[in-house]
Amino acid sequence: TVRFEATFDLKECKTGGVKLEIAWLRDEAPQLVAISSSPVWTEDGVGKSLAVEAAAPTGATRAWTLAKLLGAGRVCFRELTVCLDGHEVGANPELDPSQGGWQFISWSAGEPEAVKAAWEKPQAACIAYSPRRELEGRPTKALAMVWDWVDFRATALADFMGWFAARIKAADPSRPVVTYTTMSFANPFEWDYVQQMAVEVDKVAAQRHHDVIGMQLASAAGDADSVTAAFDMVRKSGKPMWAVDLLDFSLGVGAGEELLTRTSLAAVQHGASGILYYCWYGTPVYNYTDLGIPALRRMAEAVMAAAEAVEGMRPEVSVALVMPRMPLYAFLPEPPNDWRDFMGWYKLLRRMGLATDVYTLAELPRIHAGRYRAIIVPDCAYLPRGAARALAHCTRNGVKLITSGRFARRDESGEALPAQLRMPPTYVFGDAVGAKLLGACWRHPSPTDTPPRLTTRPGWPDWTTKTVQQVVRRLSALGVHGTKDVVEPFHVQVFRRGSVRRALAVPEAAWKGEVKIGATHVEVSPPWTVVDMGG
């Protein structure tokens, strides 16, 4: 087992942060066997520390230890220590520049001249990255240009997928065309991945030529909320939805039968009509056959039976949740819209048993004013003018507008939003309550080459807190009611077909017990329970 620790000072951190890695290699081959990573430290501070500890994966015979600055800012590493099975083996743990064993490697996206490194005395190995603060031509509204470029890239990719689907359909009109939208799993919460890859599932879903929306989805260390939120983003398109590559990207099949079954059931709860399990044979951590045929059969039978119980029905939705995703441009007049607030709100609403339609800021101009009782907008300092007009139209038509954190201060150019577009919300949570509930987040190290997934620290969010109880009571007073009388410990989704209503309940863990769903006391047990709710 190798443990790599660092003590450092971080200043002027505009984006990204500090991260430690152990890169595992086989003999002298240049290809990596695996990478073990620490969390990313993202806030300015003095005397901060990080650590990563991992056992050597199969086939690894040596390791590189890497202390990285990933983003704009300045870090000074004060101490780096490497231990092997508890014994210190670092060639230069106190960072004496007169000793060997460490070296500086520079990489940057197009601006190598903006990277500076200095190591003049022990315990002061410093790296700074200061990219230009202005775009080419020094535009007066830089954010508007960045926003337009990010939108163009994602629209162009979606248009290409639509064009490709049309070519396939022309070649064989007898078969349905299904998208395989990679990186869909990032759309709900991992906004930096979305901007990096330009894959926005709402834009793909709006294309005309494919028949089924297939999305690459995966849970993260057992958390299936990014799976369900992706379905909630595209369900309003009315097209069938499939989960593709459904797995746990953080734990692989090591997550176990129960967790993987619950991930599949979560997809069914939120309207999936198809699931593709892709067995990455040759990558043991993702090899489904390692679960064994009996476990795979039990999982498939449980998921198919749940799907049959709600076949022909649709999730009952009465609330819209706005995803205030915006370009991650470092040089803003105030911090960007907070992904953490959205993530915390989504988790709370799902555990209240409240089905939601998720709208991006780009979709808001097309929202149906009469479809929802309430629209919830998490922290959203930057609100495009078209989205502001749409929200104002909804409030004039009696829809309750609930906000938290900042709201409608600036438009997509970064300029102050005109007063006539600042509609008064029905209720304002002054704090970003979703972010407060969420607590600290970090990216779970990936066992292979899949991107590390975002997760919360163990025990968070804590659904027993007074904050949760206060928010639930306030929502109830505003007419936004959950379908069950507790926030934990299971997920419930109400389906409707005509006047028939049916609830599908799935325990979040191996839990069973009695709970009140609507007006009915129900015995809930794993892997799922269905309840007829009447008209």
Coordinates of C-alpha atoms in Angstrom, one line a residue:
T1 CA 0.0 0.0 0.0
V2 CA 1.3 3.5 -1.0
R3 CA 0.3 6.6 0.9
F4 CA 1.1 10.0 -0.6
E5 CA 0.6 13.1 1.5
A6 CA 1.1 16.9 0.9
T7 CA 0.9 20.1 2.9
F8 CA 0.5 23.3 0.8
D9 CA -0.7 26.9 0.6
L10 CA -3.2 27.8 -2.1
K11 CA -3.9 31.4 -3.2
E12 CA -5.8 33.2 -5.9
C13 CA -7.6 30.0 -6.9
K14 CA -10.0 31.1 -9.7
T15 CA -10.9 27.6 -11.0
G16 CA -9.9 24.0 -10.4
G17 CA -7.6 23.3 -7.4
V18 CA -4.9 21.0 -6.0
K19 CA -4.9 17.3 -6.4
L20 CA -2.6 14.3 -5.6
E21 CA -2.3 11.2 -7.7
I22 CA -0.5 7.9 -7.6
A23 CA 0.0 6.7 -11.2
W24 CA 0.6 2.9 -11.4
L25 CA 2.7 1.4 -14.1
R26 CA 3.9 -2.0 -15.3
D27 CA 7.6 -2.5 -15.6
E28 CA 9.0 0.0 -18.1
A29 CA 5.8 0.2 -20.3
P30 CA 4.6 3.8 -20.7
Q31 CA 0.9 2.9 -20.5
L32 CA -0.7 3.4 -17.1
V33 CA -2.3 0.5 -15.3
A34 CA -4.5 2.8 -13.1
I35 CA -4.6 6.1 -11.3
S36 CA -5.4 6.6 -7.6
S37 CA -6.5 10.2 -6.8
S38 CA -7.1 12.3 -3.8
P39 CA -10.1 14.7 -3.6
V40 CA -9.5 18.1 -5.3
W41 CA -8.9 21.0 -2.9
T42 CA -10.6 24.1 -4.4
E43 CA -10.4 26.9 -1.9
D44 CA -7.7 29.4 -0.9
G45 CA -5.9 28.5 2.4
V46 CA -2.7 28.2 4.3
G47 CA -1.3 24.9 5.7
K48 CA -3.9 22.7 4.0
S49 CA -3.3 19.0 3.4
L50 CA -4.4 16.2 1.1
A51 CA -3.6 12.5 1.0
V52 CA -4.2 9.5 -1.2
E53 CA -3.7 5.9 -0.2
A54 CA -4.1 2.9 -2.3
A55 CA -3.0 -0.7 -2.8
A56 CA -1.1 -1.5 -6.0
P57 CA -3.6 -2.9 -8.7
T58 CA -2.9 -6.2 -10.4
G59 CA 0.0 -5.9 -12.8
A60 CA 1.5 -2.7 -11.4
T61 CA 5.2 -2.9 -10.4
R62 CA 6.0 0.8 -9.9
A63 CA 4.3 4.1 -9.1
W64 CA 4.7 7.8 -9.8
T65 CA 3.5 10.3 -7.2
L66 CA 2.2 13.5 -8.7
A67 CA 1.3 16.7 -6.9
K68 CA -0.8 18.9 -9.3
L69 CA -2.2 22.4 -9.7
L70 CA -5.2 21.9 -11.9
G71 CA -6.5 25.4 -12.7
A72 CA -5.8 29.1 -12.3
G73 CA -4.0 30.1 -9.1
R74 CA -0.8 29.7 -7.1
V75 CA 0.2 26.7 -4.9
C76 CA 3.3 26.3 -2.7
F77 CA 3.9 22.7 -1.6
R78 CA 5.5 22.7 1.8
E79 CA 5.9 19.0 2.4
L80 CA 5.5 15.9 0.3
T81 CA 5.7 12.4 2.0
V82 CA 5.5 9.0 0.4
C83 CA 5.1 5.9 2.5
L84 CA 5.2 2.2 1.5
D85 CA 3.3 -0.1 3.9
G86 CA 3.7 2.5 6.6
H87 CA 7.4 3.2 6.0
E88 CA 8.6 6.5 4.6
V89 CA 10.3 6.1 1.3
G90 CA 10.0 9.5 -0.3
A91 CA 13.3 10.7 -1.9
N92 CA 12.8 14.2 -0.7
P93 CA 10.0 14.5 1.8
E94 CA 11.1 17.9 3.1
L95 CA 11.4 19.4 -0.4
D96 CA 15.1 20.4 -0.4
P97 CA 15.9 21.6 -3.9
S98 CA 19.5 20.4 -3.5
Q99 CA 18.3 16.8 -3.4
G100 CA 17.0 14.8 -6.4
G101 CA 13.9 12.7 -6.8
W102 CA 11.4 15.3 -7.8
Q103 CA 10.9 17.2 -11.0
F104 CA 8.5 19.8 -12.4
I105 CA 6.4 19.1 -15.6
S106 CA 4.4 21.9 -17.2
W107 CA 1.2 21.5 -19.2
S108 CA -1.4 24.0 -20.0
A109 CA -4.2 24.5 -22.5
G110 CA -2.7 26.8 -25.0
E111 CA -0.9 29.2 -22.7
P112 CA 2.4 27.6 -21.5
E113 CA 3.9 31.1 -21.0
A114 CA 1.3 31.6 -18.2
V115 CA 2.8 28.8 -16.1
K116 CA 5.6 29.7 -13.6
A117 CA 7.5 27.4 -11.3
A118 CA 9.9 28.4 -8.5
W119 CA 11.8 26.1 -6.1
E120 CA 14.4 28.2 -4.4
K121 CA 14.4 26.9 -0.8
P122 CA 13.2 23.9 1.1
Q123 CA 9.5 23.5 1.7
A124 CA 8.6 26.1 -1.0
A125 CA 8.0 24.3 -4.3
C126 CA 5.6 26.8 -6.0
I127 CA 3.6 26.6 -9.2
A128 CA 1.4 29.4 -10.6
Y129 CA -0.9 29.6 -13.5
S130 CA -2.3 33.0 -14.5
P131 CA -4.1 32.8 -17.9
R132 CA -5.1 35.9 -19.7
R133 CA -8.1 37.6 -18.2
E134 CA -9.5 38.8 -21.5
L135 CA -10.7 37.1 -24.7
E136 CA -9.2 37.8 -28.1
G137 CA -10.2 41.3 -29.2
R138 CA -11.1 42.2 -25.6
P139 CA -14.9 42.2 -26.1
T140 CA -16.9 44.3 -23.7
K141 CA -19.2 41.4 -22.9
A142 CA -16.9 38.4 -22.6
L143 CA -19.4 36.2 -20.8
A144 CA -21.9 36.6 -23.6
M145 CA -19.3 35.4 -26.1
V146 CA -18.4 32.4 -23.9
W147 CA -22.0 31.6 -23.3
D148 CA -22.7 31.7 -27.1
W149 CA -19.7 29.5 -27.9
V150 CA -20.6 26.9 -25.3
D151 CA -24.2 26.8 -26.6
F152 CA -23.0 26.6 -30.2
R153 CA -20.7 23.6 -29.5
A154 CA -23.5 21.6 -27.7
T155 CA -26.1 22.5 -30.4
A156 CA -23.7 21.5 -33.2
L157 CA -23.1 18.1 -31.6
A158 CA -26.8 17.5 -31.1
D159 CA -27.5 18.6 -34.7
F160 CA -24.8 16.1 -35.9
M161 CA -26.5 13.3 -33.9
G162 CA -29.8 14.3 -35.5
W163 CA -28.3 14.3 -39.0
F164 CA -26.7 10.9 -38.3
A165 CA -30.1 9.5 -37.1
A166 CA -31.7 10.7 -40.3
R167 CA -29.1 8.9 -42.4
I168 CA -29.7 5.7 -40.5
K169 CA -33.4 5.9 -40.8
A170 CA -33.2 6.6 -44.5
A171 CA -31.0 3.5 -44.9
D172 CA -33.4 1.2 -43.0
P173 CA -36.8 2.8 -42.1
S174 CA -38.0 -0.5 -40.6
R175 CA -36.0 -0.2 -37.4
P176 CA -36.1 2.3 -34.6
V177 CA -33.1 4.6 -34.2
V178 CA -31.7 4.8 -30.7
T179 CA -29.2 7.4 -29.6
Y180 CA -26.1 6.3 -27.6
T181 CA -25.5 9.7 -25.9
T182 CA -22.2 9.3 -24.1
M183 CA -21.4 11.3 -21.0
S184 CA -25.1 11.7 -20.2
F185 CA -24.4 10.7 -16.6
A186 CA -22.6 14.1 -16.2
N187 CA -25.5 16.3 -17.2
P188 CA -27.3 16.6 -13.8
F189 CA -24.4 17.7 -11.5
E190 CA -21.0 17.6 -13.2
W191 CA -21.3 20.7 -15.2
D192 CA -17.6 21.0 -15.9
Y193 CA -17.7 17.6 -17.7
V194 CA -20.7 18.8 -19.7
Q195 CA -18.9 21.9 -20.9
Q196 CA -15.7 19.9 -21.6
M197 CA -17.5 17.3 -23.8
A198 CA -20.3 19.5 -25.2
V199 CA -22.9 16.8 -24.6
E200 CA -26.2 18.3 -23.4
V201 CA -28.9 15.7 -23.3
D202 CA -31.8 18.3 -23.5
K203 CA -30.4 19.4 -26.9
V204 CA -30.1 15.8 -28.1
A205 CA -33.6 15.0 -27.0
A206 CA -35.0 17.9 -29.0
Q207 CA -33.8 16.3 -32.3
R208 CA -36.5 14.9 -34.5
H209 CA -35.0 11.9 -36.3
H210 CA -34.3 9.4 -33.5
D211 CA -37.1 7.3 -32.0
V212 CA -35.6 6.5 -28.6
I213 CA -33.4 8.6 -26.4
G214 CA -30.6 6.3 -25.2
M215 CA -28.3 7.8 -22.6
Q216 CA -25.0 6.5 -21.1
L217 CA -25.9 6.5 -17.4
A218 CA -24.2 5.3 -14.3
S219 CA -24.5 5.5 -10.5
A220 CA -21.6 6.9 -8.5
A221 CA -20.5 5.0 -5.4
G222 CA -24.1 3.8 -5.0
D223 CA -25.7 7.2 -5.7
A224 CA -28.2 6.8 -8.5
D225 CA -29.5 10.4 -8.4
S226 CA -27.5 11.4 -11.6
V227 CA -29.3 8.5 -13.4
T228 CA -32.8 9.6 -12.3
A229 CA -32.1 13.3 -12.9
A230 CA -31.0 12.6 -16.5
F231 CA -34.4 10.9 -17.2
D232 CA -36.2 13.9 -15.5
M233 CA -34.4 16.2 -18.0
V234 CA -35.5 14.5 -21.2
R235 CA -38.8 12.8 -20.1
K236 CA -40.8 15.9 -21.2
S237 CA -39.8 15.2 -24.8
G238 CA -42.4 12.3 -24.8
K239 CA -40.0 9.8 -26.4
P240 CA -39.1 6.4 -25.0
M241 CA -35.9 6.6 -22.8
W242 CA -33.2 3.9 -22.4
A243 CA -30.4 3.7 -19.9
V244 CA -27.2 2.6 -21.8
D245 CA -24.1 1.2 -20.1
L246 CA -26.0 1.2 -16.8
L247 CA -23.4 0.4 -14.1
D248 CA -21.7 2.0 -11.2
F249 CA -18.7 3.9 -12.6
S250 CA -17.1 4.3 -9.1
L251 CA -17.3 0.8 -7.8
G252 CA -18.0 -1.4 -10.8
V253 CA -19.6 -4.7 -10.1
G254 CA -18.0 -4.6 -6.7
A255 CA -21.0 -2.5 -5.8
G256 CA -22.9 -5.8 -5.5
E257 CA -26.2 -7.2 -6.6
E258 CA -28.4 -5.1 -4.3
L259 CA -27.0 -1.8 -5.2
L260 CA -26.9 -2.5 -8.9
T261 CA -30.5 -3.7 -8.7
R262 CA -31.6 -0.5 -7.0
T263 CA -29.8 1.6 -9.6
S264 CA -31.9 -0.2 -12.3
L265 CA -35.1 0.2 -10.4
A266 CA -34.4 3.9 -10.0
A267 CA -34.3 4.1 -13.8
V268 CA -37.7 2.4 -14.0
Q269 CA -39.1 4.7 -11.4
H270 CA -38.3 7.7 -13.5
G271 CA -39.7 6.5 -16.8
A272 CA -37.1 4.3 -18.4
S273 CA -38.5 1.9 -21.0
G274 CA -35.3 0.1 -21.7
I275 CA -31.9 -0.8 -20.1
L276 CA -28.7 -2.0 -21.8
Y277 CA -26.1 -3.6 -19.5
Y278 CA -22.8 -3.3 -21.2
C279 CA -20.4 -6.0 -19.9
W280 CA -16.8 -4.5 -20.3
Y281 CA -15.3 -8.0 -20.6
G282 CA -11.5 -7.7 -20.1
T283 CA -12.0 -4.9 -17.6
P284 CA -12.6 -7.0 -14.5
V285 CA -14.1 -4.2 -12.4
Y286 CA -16.8 -3.8 -15.0
N287 CA -17.4 -7.4 -15.9
Y288 CA -21.0 -8.2 -15.0
T289 CA -20.5 -11.9 -15.2
D290 CA -18.4 -11.7 -12.1
L291 CA -21.6 -11.3 -10.2
G292 CA -22.6 -14.8 -11.3
I293 CA -25.5 -15.9 -13.4
P294 CA -27.9 -16.4 -10.4
A295 CA -27.4 -12.8 -9.3
L296 CA -27.8 -11.5 -12.8
R297 CA -31.1 -13.5 -13.2
R298 CA -32.4 -12.2 -9.9
M299 CA -31.6 -8.6 -10.9
A300 CA -33.1 -8.9 -14.3
E301 CA -36.3 -10.5 -13.0
A302 CA -36.8 -7.9 -10.3
V303 CA -36.4 -5.0 -12.7
M304 CA -38.6 -6.5 -15.4
A305 CA -41.4 -7.2 -12.8
A306 CA -41.2 -3.6 -11.6
A307 CA -41.4 -2.3 -15.1
E308 CA -44.4 -4.5 -15.8
A309 CA -46.2 -3.2 -12.7
V310 CA -46.2 0.4 -14.1
E311 CA -46.3 -0.5 -17.8
G312 CA -48.2 2.0 -19.9
M313 CA -48.2 4.6 -17.0
R314 CA -46.2 7.9 -16.7
P315 CA -44.6 9.5 -13.7
E316 CA -47.0 12.0 -12.1
V317 CA -45.2 15.4 -12.2
S318 CA -46.4 18.7 -10.7
V319 CA -43.1 20.6 -10.0
A320 CA -40.4 22.0 -12.3
L321 CA -36.9 22.3 -11.0
V322 CA -34.6 24.6 -12.9
M323 CA -31.0 23.6 -13.5
P324 CA -29.1 26.9 -13.6
R325 CA -26.1 25.5 -15.5
M326 CA -24.0 28.1 -17.1
P327 CA -20.5 28.4 -18.7
L328 CA -17.7 27.9 -16.3
Y329 CA -15.9 31.1 -17.2
A330 CA -13.3 32.0 -14.5
F331 CA -13.4 35.8 -14.7
L332 CA -16.9 36.7 -13.7
P333 CA -18.1 39.7 -11.7
E334 CA -19.4 37.4 -9.1
P335 CA -19.3 33.6 -8.6
P336 CA -21.3 31.4 -11.1
N337 CA -24.6 29.8 -10.4
D338 CA -24.0 27.1 -7.8
W339 CA -24.3 23.5 -9.0
R340 CA -24.2 22.3 -5.3
D341 CA -27.5 24.1 -4.6
F342 CA -29.2 22.4 -7.6
M343 CA -27.7 19.0 -6.6
G344 CA -29.0 19.4 -3.0
W345 CA -32.5 20.5 -4.1
Y346 CA -32.8 17.5 -6.5
K347 CA -31.8 15.0 -3.8
L348 CA -34.3 16.5 -1.3
L349 CA -37.2 16.5 -3.8
R350 CA -36.6 13.0 -4.8
R351 CA -36.5 11.8 -1.2
M352 CA -39.8 13.6 -0.6
G353 CA -41.3 11.5 -3.4
L354 CA -41.8 14.6 -5.6
A355 CA -41.4 13.9 -9.2
T356 CA -39.9 16.8 -11.1
D357 CA -39.3 17.9 -14.6
V358 CA -35.8 19.4 -14.8
Y359 CA -35.4 22.4 -17.1
T360 CA -32.1 23.9 -18.2
L361 CA -31.9 27.7 -18.6
A362 CA -31.9 27.2 -22.4
E363 CA -35.2 25.3 -22.2
L364 CA -37.0 27.7 -19.9
P365 CA -38.4 29.9 -22.7
R366 CA -40.4 26.8 -23.8
I367 CA -41.8 25.9 -20.4
H368 CA -45.6 25.3 -20.3
A369 CA -47.0 27.8 -17.8
G370 CA -50.1 25.7 -16.8
R371 CA -48.3 22.3 -16.3
Y372 CA -46.8 22.9 -12.9
R373 CA -48.0 24.0 -9.4
A374 CA -44.5 25.4 -8.6
I375 CA -41.2 26.1 -10.2
I376 CA -38.1 25.9 -8.0
V377 CA -35.0 27.8 -9.0
P378 CA -31.8 27.0 -7.0
D379 CA -29.0 29.6 -6.7
C380 CA -29.1 31.5 -10.0
A381 CA -27.3 34.9 -10.0
Y382 CA -27.0 34.7 -13.8
L383 CA -30.4 34.3 -15.6
P384 CA -30.7 34.7 -19.4
R385 CA -33.3 37.3 -20.4
G386 CA -35.4 34.7 -22.3
A387 CA -35.6 32.5 -19.2
A388 CA -36.5 35.5 -17.1
R389 CA -39.4 36.4 -19.4
A390 CA -40.6 32.8 -19.2
L391 CA -40.6 32.7 -15.4
A392 CA -42.4 36.0 -15.3
H393 CA -45.1 34.6 -17.6
C394 CA -45.5 31.6 -15.4
T395 CA -45.9 33.7 -12.2
R396 CA -48.5 35.8 -14.0
N397 CA -50.4 32.6 -14.7
G398 CA -50.5 31.5 -11.0
V399 CA -47.4 29.3 -10.8
K400 CA -45.6 29.6 -7.5
L401 CA -42.0 30.6 -8.0
I402 CA -39.7 29.4 -5.2
T403 CA -36.0 30.4 -5.1
S404 CA -32.9 29.9 -2.9
G405 CA -29.6 31.7 -2.7
R406 CA -29.1 34.4 -5.3
F407 CA -31.7 35.1 -8.0
A408 CA -31.8 37.0 -11.3
R409 CA -29.1 39.5 -10.6
R410 CA -27.4 39.4 -14.0
D411 CA -28.2 38.3 -17.6
E412 CA -26.1 36.1 -19.8
S413 CA -23.8 38.9 -20.6
G414 CA -23.0 39.5 -17.0
E415 CA -24.8 42.9 -17.0
A416 CA -27.4 43.7 -14.4
L417 CA -30.8 42.2 -15.3
P418 CA -33.3 45.0 -16.1
A419 CA -35.8 45.7 -13.3
Q420 CA -38.8 44.9 -15.5
L421 CA -37.5 41.3 -15.9
R422 CA -36.9 40.7 -12.2
M423 CA -40.2 39.0 -11.2
P424 CA -40.8 38.8 -7.4
P425 CA -40.7 35.1 -6.3
T426 CA -43.5 33.6 -4.3
Y427 CA -41.1 32.6 -1.6
V428 CA -37.3 33.1 -1.2
F429 CA -35.0 30.9 0.8
G430 CA -32.3 33.4 1.5
D431 CA -29.6 30.8 1.9
A432 CA -28.6 28.3 -0.8
V433 CA -30.4 25.6 1.2
G434 CA -29.6 22.8 -1.3
A435 CA -25.9 23.5 -1.0
K436 CA -26.2 23.6 2.7
L437 CA -27.9 20.2 2.8
L438 CA -25.4 18.7 0.4
G439 CA -22.3 19.5 2.5
A440 CA -18.8 18.7 1.1
C441 CA -18.6 16.9 -2.3
W442 CA -15.6 15.2 -3.9
R443 CA -14.9 13.0 -6.9
H444 CA -14.7 9.3 -6.1
P445 CA -11.4 8.0 -7.7
S446 CA -12.2 5.9 -10.7
P447 CA -11.0 2.2 -10.8
T448 CA -10.3 2.5 -14.5
D449 CA -10.3 5.1 -17.2
T450 CA -13.9 6.3 -16.6
P451 CA -14.1 9.9 -15.3
P452 CA -14.2 10.1 -11.5
R453 CA -17.8 10.7 -10.3
L454 CA -19.1 13.3 -8.0
T455 CA -20.3 12.1 -4.6
T456 CA -21.0 13.3 -1.1
R457 CA -19.1 12.4 2.0
P458 CA -20.5 9.4 4.0
G459 CA -23.6 10.3 6.0
W460 CA -24.5 13.4 3.9
P461 CA -26.9 14.8 3.1
D462 CA -28.3 14.3 6.6
W463 CA -32.1 14.1 6.1
T464 CA -32.8 14.3 9.8
T465 CA -31.6 17.9 10.2
K466 CA -33.8 20.9 11.2
T467 CA -33.0 22.5 7.9
V468 CA -34.6 19.6 6.0
Q469 CA -37.7 19.7 8.3
Q470 CA -38.0 23.5 7.9
V471 CA -37.7 23.3 4.1
V472 CA -40.3 20.5 3.9
R473 CA -42.7 22.4 6.1
R474 CA -42.3 25.6 4.0
L475 CA -42.9 23.7 0.8
S476 CA -46.0 22.1 2.2
A477 CA -47.3 25.5 3.2
L478 CA -46.8 26.6 -0.4
G479 CA -48.8 23.6 -1.7
V480 CA -45.8 21.5 -2.7
H481 CA -46.4 18.2 -0.9
G482 CA -44.4 15.1 -0.8
T483 CA -46.0 11.7 -1.4
K484 CA -44.7 10.1 1.8
D485 CA -44.5 11.1 5.5
V486 CA -40.7 10.7 5.9
V487 CA -37.8 12.0 3.8
E488 CA -35.9 8.7 4.3
P489 CA -35.2 5.8 3.8
F490 CA -36.7 4.9 0.5
H491 CA -37.7 6.4 -2.9
V492 CA -41.3 6.5 -4.1
Q493 CA -42.6 7.5 -7.5
V494 CA -46.3 7.9 -8.3
F495 CA -47.4 6.9 -11.8
R496 CA -50.7 7.7 -13.5
R497 CA -52.7 6.4 -16.5
G498 CA -56.0 8.2 -16.8
S499 CA -57.6 8.1 -13.4
V500 CA -55.5 5.2 -12.2
R501 CA -52.6 6.0 -9.8
R502 CA -49.9 3.6 -8.6
A503 CA -46.8 4.2 -6.5
L504 CA -43.6 2.3 -7.0
A505 CA -41.4 2.3 -3.8
V506 CA -37.8 1.2 -3.7
P507 CA -35.7 1.2 -0.4
E508 CA -32.6 3.2 -0.6
A509 CA -30.8 0.5 1.4
A510 CA -31.8 -3.0 2.6
W511 CA -34.7 -1.5 4.6
K512 CA -38.2 -2.6 5.3
G513 CA -40.9 -1.2 7.4
E514 CA -44.3 0.6 7.5
V515 CA -44.7 4.1 6.1
K516 CA -47.5 6.4 5.0
I517 CA -47.8 7.0 1.2
G518 CA -50.6 9.4 0.6
A519 CA -53.4 8.3 2.9
T520 CA -52.3 4.7 2.9
H521 CA -50.1 2.9 5.4
V522 CA -47.9 0.5 3.4
E523 CA -45.4 -2.2 4.2
V524 CA -42.3 -1.5 2.1
S525 CA -39.7 -4.2 1.6
P526 CA -36.9 -4.8 -0.9
P527 CA -36.3 -4.9 -3.7
W528 CA -39.6 -2.9 -4.5
T529 CA -43.2 -2.5 -3.5
V530 CA -46.1 -1.3 -5.6
V531 CA -49.1 0.5 -4.0
D532 CA -52.5 1.3 -5.7
M533 CA -53.3 4.9 -4.9
G534 CA -56.8 5.1 -6.3
G535 CA -58.0 8.0 -8.5

